[in-house]
Short mmCIF file of C-alpha atoms in Angstrom, two decimals:
data_model
loop_
_atom_site.label_atom_id
_atom_site.label_comp_id
_atom_site.label_asym_id
_atom_site.label_seq_id
_atom_site.Cartn_x
_atom_site.Cartn_y
_atom_site.Cartn_z
CA UNK A 21 21.67 12.81 -34.69
CA UNK A 22 17.89 12.52 -35.12
CA UNK A 23 15.61 13.70 -32.42
CA UNK A 24 14.52 10.24 -31.49
CA UNK A 25 18.15 9.28 -30.83
CA UNK A 26 18.58 12.46 -28.70
CA UNK A 27 15.35 11.70 -26.79
CA UNK A 28 16.71 8.22 -26.03
CA UNK A 29 20.06 9.59 -24.70
CA UNK A 30 18.24 12.19 -22.43
CA UNK A 31 15.96 9.39 -21.11
CA UNK A 32 19.09 7.29 -20.38
CA UNK A 33 20.90 10.13 -18.63
CA UNK A 34 17.96 10.88 -16.54
CA UNK A 35 17.53 7.18 -15.54
CA UNK A 36 21.44 6.97 -14.74
CA UNK A 37 21.16 10.33 -12.55
CA UNK A 38 18.27 8.98 -10.77
CA UNK A 39 19.97 5.64 -9.84
CA UNK A 40 23.27 7.62 -8.79
CA UNK A 41 21.04 9.80 -6.60
CA UNK A 42 19.42 6.86 -4.94
CA UNK A 43 22.87 5.06 -4.26
CA UNK A 44 24.29 8.36 -2.75
CA UNK A 45 21.39 8.75 -0.30
CA UNK A 46 19.86 5.28 0.33
CA UNK A 47 20.71 1.58 0.85
CA UNK A 48 18.70 -0.95 -1.24
CA UNK A 49 16.86 -1.80 1.68
CA UNK A 50 13.42 -0.75 3.23
CA UNK A 51 12.84 1.35 6.28
CA UNK A 52 9.37 0.80 7.82
CA UNK A 53 8.12 3.49 9.93
CA UNK A 54 5.30 2.49 12.30
CA UNK A 55 3.30 4.87 14.28
CA UNK A 56 -0.12 5.28 16.11
CA UNK A 57 -2.72 7.60 14.62
CA UNK A 58 -5.31 8.74 17.13
CA UNK A 59 -8.18 11.37 17.25
CA UNK A 60 -11.77 12.01 16.55
CA UNK A 61 -13.54 14.32 14.17
CA UNK A 62 -11.51 17.52 13.58
CA UNK A 63 -8.65 16.34 15.82
CA UNK A 64 -5.77 14.02 15.25
CA UNK A 65 -2.19 13.28 16.60
CA UNK A 66 0.53 10.85 15.56
CA UNK A 67 3.04 9.12 17.89
CA UNK A 68 6.08 7.10 16.57
CA UNK A 69 5.92 3.42 17.48
CA UNK A 70 9.05 1.73 15.98
CA UNK A 71 11.29 1.61 12.84
CA UNK A 72 12.29 -1.61 11.20
CA UNK A 73 14.83 -2.54 8.67
CA UNK A 74 13.26 -4.90 6.12
CA UNK A 75 14.13 -6.51 2.82
CA UNK A 76 15.04 -5.06 -0.46
CA UNK A 77 13.43 -1.80 -1.55
CA UNK A 78 10.59 -2.57 -3.84
CA UNK A 79 9.95 0.97 -5.12
CA UNK A 80 11.52 3.02 -7.86
CA UNK A 81 15.22 4.03 -7.55
CA UNK A 82 14.53 6.84 -9.99
CA UNK A 83 11.16 8.51 -9.14
CA UNK A 84 11.81 9.24 -5.39
CA UNK A 85 9.53 12.32 -5.10
CA UNK A 86 5.82 11.41 -5.54
CA UNK A 87 4.27 14.02 -8.07
CA UNK A 88 0.97 12.28 -8.49
CA UNK A 89 -0.72 14.51 -5.96
CA UNK A 90 -2.89 11.76 -4.70
CA UNK A 91 -3.77 10.75 -1.15
CA UNK A 92 -5.08 12.41 1.99
CA UNK A 93 -1.62 12.41 3.59
CA UNK A 94 1.93 12.67 2.30
CA UNK A 95 4.95 11.39 3.95
CA UNK A 96 8.19 13.51 3.27
CA UNK A 97 11.72 12.65 3.99
CA UNK A 98 14.38 15.30 4.20
CA UNK A 99 18.20 14.85 4.48
CA UNK A 100 19.17 16.63 7.78
CA UNK A 101 22.56 17.55 6.57
CA UNK A 102 21.21 19.49 3.46
CA UNK A 103 17.60 20.15 4.32
CA UNK A 104 16.68 18.65 0.92
CA UNK A 105 13.51 16.65 0.19
CA UNK A 106 14.76 13.40 -0.91
CA UNK A 107 11.61 11.08 -0.78
CA UNK A 108 7.95 11.56 -0.70
CA UNK A 109 4.96 9.34 -0.60
CA UNK A 110 1.11 10.04 -0.96
CA UNK A 111 -1.41 7.80 0.77
CA UNK A 112 -4.77 7.58 2.54
CA UNK A 113 -5.60 5.90 5.74
CA UNK A 114 -8.31 3.98 7.71
CA UNK A 115 -8.13 6.83 10.21
CA UNK A 116 -9.27 9.67 7.80
CA UNK A 117 -12.23 7.65 6.84
CA UNK A 118 -13.04 6.82 10.41
CA UNK A 119 -13.37 10.58 10.92
CA UNK A 120 -16.22 10.81 8.70
CA UNK A 121 -18.29 8.38 10.82
CA UNK A 122 -21.10 9.22 13.13
CA UNK A 123 -19.20 7.99 16.10
CA UNK A 124 -16.36 10.29 15.37
CA UNK A 125 -18.95 13.18 14.85
CA UNK A 126 -20.31 12.35 18.48
CA UNK A 127 -16.79 12.78 19.85
CA UNK A 128 -15.63 9.17 20.10
CA UNK A 129 -11.79 8.67 19.77
CA UNK A 130 -9.98 5.83 18.00
CA UNK A 131 -6.39 4.83 17.52
CA UNK A 132 -5.08 3.01 14.38
CA UNK A 133 -1.62 1.49 13.79
CA UNK A 134 -0.12 2.72 10.42
CA UNK A 135 3.08 2.37 8.48
CA UNK A 136 5.03 4.13 5.86
CA UNK A 137 7.71 2.26 3.67
CA UNK A 138 10.69 4.28 2.26
CA UNK A 139 14.23 3.29 1.14
CA UNK A 140 16.61 2.92 4.05
CA UNK A 141 18.50 6.26 4.21
CA UNK A 142 22.34 6.44 4.66
CA UNK A 143 22.13 9.47 6.79
CA UNK A 144 20.02 11.05 9.46
CA UNK A 145 16.58 12.12 8.06
CA UNK A 146 13.62 14.43 9.04
CA UNK A 147 10.53 12.10 8.62
CA UNK A 148 7.36 14.24 8.28
CA UNK A 149 3.59 13.57 7.60
CA UNK A 150 1.31 16.20 6.14
CA UNK A 151 -2.37 16.19 5.61
CA UNK A 152 -4.56 18.13 3.20
CA UNK A 153 -6.30 21.23 4.41
CA UNK A 154 -9.59 22.63 3.12
CA UNK A 155 -7.90 24.08 0.16
CA UNK A 156 -6.33 20.68 -0.67
CA UNK A 157 -2.81 21.84 0.28
CA UNK A 158 -0.61 19.61 2.39
CA UNK A 159 0.09 20.92 5.86
CA UNK A 160 2.60 19.32 8.11
CA UNK A 161 1.08 17.52 11.21
CA UNK A 162 3.90 15.43 12.48
CA UNK A 163 7.81 15.45 12.38
CA UNK A 164 10.48 13.21 13.86
CA UNK A 165 14.40 12.77 13.26
CA UNK A 166 15.35 9.31 12.57
CA UNK A 167 19.02 8.29 12.61
CA UNK A 168 19.55 5.04 10.74
CA UNK A 169 23.15 4.85 12.07
CA UNK A 170 21.90 5.02 15.80
CA UNK A 171 21.69 1.32 17.09
CA UNK A 172 18.74 2.07 19.21
CA UNK A 173 16.47 3.70 16.67
CA UNK A 174 15.96 0.92 14.10
CA UNK A 175 14.92 -2.69 14.74
CA UNK A 176 17.02 -4.92 12.72
CA UNK A 177 16.14 -8.37 13.97
CA UNK A 178 15.44 -11.01 11.33
CA UNK A 179 12.05 -12.36 11.25
CA UNK A 180 11.74 -15.97 10.27
CA UNK A 181 9.13 -16.27 7.47
CA UNK A 182 5.93 -17.72 8.90
CA UNK A 183 4.24 -18.90 5.79
CA UNK A 184 5.44 -20.09 2.21
CA UNK A 185 5.75 -17.46 -0.36
CA UNK A 186 5.48 -18.36 -4.00
CA UNK A 187 6.04 -16.26 -7.14
CA UNK A 188 3.10 -16.14 -9.51
CA UNK A 189 4.66 -13.78 -11.99
CA UNK A 190 8.22 -12.67 -12.24
CA UNK A 191 9.52 -10.23 -14.81
CA UNK A 192 12.56 -8.67 -13.32
CA UNK A 193 14.13 -6.87 -10.44
CA UNK A 194 11.65 -5.32 -7.97
CA UNK A 195 12.93 -1.89 -8.28
CA UNK A 196 11.91 -1.87 -12.00
CA UNK A 197 8.51 -3.50 -11.63
CA UNK A 198 5.26 -3.01 -9.90
CA UNK A 199 5.30 -5.63 -7.11
CA UNK A 200 2.09 -7.00 -5.95
CA UNK A 201 1.63 -9.55 -3.02
CA UNK A 202 -1.48 -11.68 -2.65
CA UNK A 203 -2.25 -12.86 0.94
CA UNK A 204 -5.21 -14.91 2.23
CA UNK A 205 -7.35 -14.54 5.36
CA UNK A 206 -9.91 -17.09 6.60
CA UNK A 207 -8.10 -19.88 4.86
CA UNK A 208 -7.37 -22.71 7.36
CA UNK A 209 -4.69 -25.38 6.67
CA UNK A 210 -7.26 -27.51 5.06
CA UNK A 211 -8.24 -24.60 2.67
CA UNK A 212 -4.72 -23.92 1.31
CA UNK A 213 -5.17 -25.58 -2.04
CA UNK A 214 -8.31 -23.36 -2.46
CA UNK A 215 -6.25 -20.21 -1.67
CA UNK A 216 -3.67 -21.25 -4.31
CA UNK A 217 -6.54 -21.77 -6.81
CA UNK A 218 -8.06 -18.45 -5.88
CA UNK A 219 -4.80 -16.45 -6.00
CA UNK A 220 -4.03 -17.87 -9.43
CA UNK A 221 -7.52 -17.19 -10.68
CA UNK A 222 -7.19 -13.45 -9.49
CA UNK A 223 -3.85 -13.22 -11.06
CA UNK A 224 -4.86 -14.67 -14.39
CA UNK A 225 -8.05 -12.51 -14.40
CA UNK A 226 -6.04 -9.32 -13.62
CA UNK A 227 -3.69 -9.87 -16.54
CA UNK A 228 -6.59 -10.79 -18.77
CA UNK A 229 -8.05 -7.31 -18.20
CA UNK A 230 -6.94 -3.95 -19.85
CA UNK A 231 -4.84 -2.05 -19.10
CA UNK A 232 -3.01 -4.77 -17.02
CA UNK A 233 -3.08 -7.16 -19.94
CA UNK A 234 -0.89 -4.87 -22.02
CA UNK A 235 1.46 -4.12 -19.10
CA UNK A 236 1.86 -7.67 -17.90
CA UNK A 237 5.65 -7.50 -18.23
CA UNK A 238 5.75 -4.50 -15.87
CA UNK A 239 4.61 -6.62 -12.81
CA UNK A 240 5.89 -9.10 -10.33
CA UNK A 241 3.29 -11.10 -8.07
CA UNK A 242 3.77 -13.16 -5.12
CA UNK A 243 1.36 -15.19 -3.14
CA UNK A 244 1.83 -15.88 0.57
CA UNK A 245 0.04 -18.83 2.11
CA UNK A 246 -1.28 -17.30 5.23
CA UNK A 247 -3.01 -19.97 7.53
CA UNK A 248 -5.84 -19.07 9.86
CA UNK A 249 -7.25 -21.04 12.71
CA UNK A 250 -10.65 -21.46 11.04
CA UNK A 251 -12.34 -20.89 7.74
CA UNK A 252 -14.07 -17.56 6.96
CA UNK A 253 -13.82 -14.10 8.45
CA UNK A 254 -15.86 -12.30 11.09
CA UNK A 255 -19.50 -10.93 10.31
CA UNK A 256 -20.28 -8.75 13.40
CA UNK A 257 -23.78 -7.94 12.09
CA UNK A 258 -24.56 -11.68 12.14
CA UNK A 259 -22.76 -12.28 15.51
CA UNK A 260 -20.28 -14.47 13.54
CA UNK A 261 -16.74 -14.20 14.85
CA UNK A 262 -13.61 -15.77 13.50
CA UNK A 263 -9.94 -16.06 14.36
CA UNK A 264 -8.50 -14.97 10.98
CA UNK A 265 -4.77 -14.59 10.94
CA UNK A 266 -5.13 -10.95 9.28
CA UNK A 267 -8.10 -9.95 11.22
CA UNK A 268 -10.33 -8.86 8.32
CA UNK A 269 -14.09 -8.53 9.00
CA UNK A 270 -17.31 -7.36 7.26
CA UNK A 271 -19.23 -4.40 8.75
CA UNK A 272 -16.36 -1.92 8.67
CA UNK A 273 -17.89 1.42 9.88
CA UNK A 274 -21.40 -0.17 9.78
CA UNK A 275 -21.34 -1.14 6.15
CA UNK A 276 -22.27 -4.83 5.69
CA UNK A 277 -20.11 -5.55 2.74
CA UNK A 278 -17.18 -3.33 3.70
CA UNK A 279 -14.14 -5.46 4.57
CA UNK A 280 -11.00 -4.10 6.04
CA UNK A 281 -8.31 -5.12 8.80
CA UNK A 282 -7.05 -2.93 11.55
CA UNK A 283 -4.29 -5.44 12.32
CA UNK A 284 -1.70 -3.24 10.39
CA UNK A 285 1.44 -4.67 12.24
CA UNK A 286 0.60 -8.31 11.59
CA UNK A 287 -0.19 -7.54 7.95
CA UNK A 288 3.16 -5.72 7.43
CA UNK A 289 5.19 -8.35 9.28
CA UNK A 290 3.72 -10.95 6.94
CA UNK A 291 3.76 -9.08 3.78
CA UNK A 292 7.34 -7.94 4.32
CA UNK A 293 8.91 -11.32 3.65
CA UNK A 294 8.74 -10.45 0.05
CA UNK A 295 9.26 -7.05 -1.82
CA UNK A 296 6.01 -5.38 -2.46
CA UNK A 297 4.34 -2.13 -3.57
CA UNK A 298 0.71 -3.16 -3.19
CA UNK A 299 -1.10 -5.68 -1.12
CA UNK A 300 -4.50 -7.53 -2.00
CA UNK A 301 -6.06 -9.77 0.63
CA UNK A 302 -8.35 -12.49 -0.57
CA UNK A 303 -10.87 -13.32 2.16
CA UNK A 304 -12.33 -16.79 2.34
CA UNK A 305 -15.90 -16.10 2.73
CA UNK A 306 -19.28 -16.38 1.08
CA UNK A 307 -20.66 -12.92 1.47
CA UNK A 308 -20.09 -10.49 -1.44
CA UNK A 309 -17.70 -7.63 -0.24
CA UNK A 310 -14.34 -6.25 -0.11
CA UNK A 311 -12.77 -2.78 -0.10
CA UNK A 312 -9.61 -0.88 0.01
CA UNK A 313 -7.65 2.19 0.96
CA UNK A 314 -5.49 4.19 -1.36
CA UNK A 315 -1.97 2.68 -1.17
CA UNK A 316 -2.79 0.63 1.88
CA UNK A 317 -4.36 -2.63 0.75
CA UNK A 318 -7.45 -4.03 -1.11
CA UNK A 319 -9.68 -6.83 0.10
CA UNK A 320 -11.64 -9.26 -2.12
CA UNK A 321 -14.03 -12.07 -1.14
CA UNK A 322 -13.08 -15.20 -2.82
CA UNK A 323 -15.63 -17.90 -2.35
CA UNK A 324 -18.88 -17.21 -4.45
CA UNK A 325 -17.90 -17.68 -7.99
CA UNK A 326 -14.32 -16.74 -7.39
CA UNK A 327 -12.76 -13.29 -7.27
CA UNK A 328 -14.53 -11.27 -10.09
CA UNK A 329 -13.90 -8.17 -12.04
CA UNK A 330 -15.00 -6.01 -9.25
CA UNK A 331 -11.74 -6.89 -7.64
CA UNK A 332 -9.88 -5.55 -10.48
CA UNK A 333 -11.91 -2.33 -10.27
CA UNK A 334 -11.07 -2.08 -6.54
CA UNK A 335 -7.32 -2.70 -7.09
CA UNK A 336 -7.20 0.22 -9.80
CA UNK A 337 -9.19 2.69 -7.61
CA UNK A 338 -7.76 1.92 -4.25
CA UNK A 339 -4.40 0.63 -4.67
CA UNK A 340 -3.48 2.94 -7.42
CA UNK A 341 -1.40 0.39 -9.37
CA UNK A 342 -1.61 2.80 -12.23
CA UNK A 343 1.07 4.90 -10.60
CA UNK A 344 3.71 3.08 -12.63
CA UNK A 345 2.18 0.50 -14.91
CA UNK A 346 -0.98 2.36 -15.98
CA UNK A 347 0.66 5.91 -15.95
CA UNK A 348 0.86 6.28 -19.86
CA UNK A 349 -2.55 4.84 -20.86
CA UNK A 350 -5.63 6.76 -21.96
CA UNK A 351 -7.73 5.11 -19.12
CA UNK A 352 -5.13 6.54 -16.62
CA UNK A 353 -5.30 10.10 -18.05
CA UNK A 354 -9.04 9.99 -17.79
CA UNK A 355 -8.75 8.62 -14.27
CA UNK A 356 -6.44 11.43 -13.34
CA UNK A 357 -8.86 14.02 -14.79
CA UNK A 358 -11.71 12.54 -12.70
CA UNK A 359 -9.58 12.51 -9.67
CA UNK A 360 -8.76 16.16 -10.09
CA UNK A 361 -12.35 17.07 -10.21
CA UNK A 362 -13.67 14.87 -7.43
CA UNK A 363 -11.92 14.41 -4.08
CA UNK A 364 -11.58 10.69 -3.86
CA UNK A 365 -8.44 10.67 -1.80
CA UNK A 366 -10.11 10.77 1.61
CA UNK A 367 -12.39 7.73 1.02
CA UNK A 368 -11.92 4.06 0.74
CA UNK A 369 -13.22 1.75 -1.91
CA UNK A 370 -16.16 -0.34 -1.12
CA UNK A 371 -17.72 -3.14 -2.95
#
């Protein structure tokens, strides 16, 4: 047996073992844990909101422990029966960026709604959230026991999809691919054809750009035709207010071009009708702008000259799509080196 055959067998055995571990501990469904994150500069607290059972699990069935060491926070899941860590997930939040603002420094308090997605466990779990300390080590700040077999702990109601979902790229099962969902905000019913064009343009541009071009077969992409009451999104600095379905707006934390939404529950409800790892929101407006938070979502303006390459950069840096499809590339290795030198995990990406 040559060494290449041996390596192949070892990889196959590792993959098989990972799948067996998943099947023993989890259902092929998604558990969405919603909670409220409240605080000001130097202070924070987390309160559980509700847990939801959603569709098929879009994440890996093999790599259940997050070893990337990115993000300001890390959710950890322990099997109560054995006290074993069975799942972890690094991420950042709008809240931790809020803590860097002048308003927070002056003692103003804010509350943000947040979610963590994990595979639906078969047994009782200890769900914890940890945050980095000044030495960049994770320290636990929240813990709650969740029993998926207790009928009152998980909302299992089936939501009827509100908007049409269309696959733009399908290369295989969600658990073996990076699953991206594109939603629109500020697109009225009369703008839907424009949204379809914008979404396809973004998709085509993304997969014409390295390293995504070389890893196209590793992705699935969906678009959801979200309809807003009117065209455009809010620009508070110009006293322009719109009723967008997803609530995106310019002027986040006083930055004119920074586009985020705080309507987390609405976003999760709409995105959850398809399996997804990452979310990109196309905003139908004419001001240059966008942004994103690591493993939360990215936003991209989509009127002036269509979504551009800046959107691809934002997707790489904020949504960390490299975590699976980009992980072996030279560019990714350079990105990881830069990330280990500079603390990027606590800030969002702004355009």
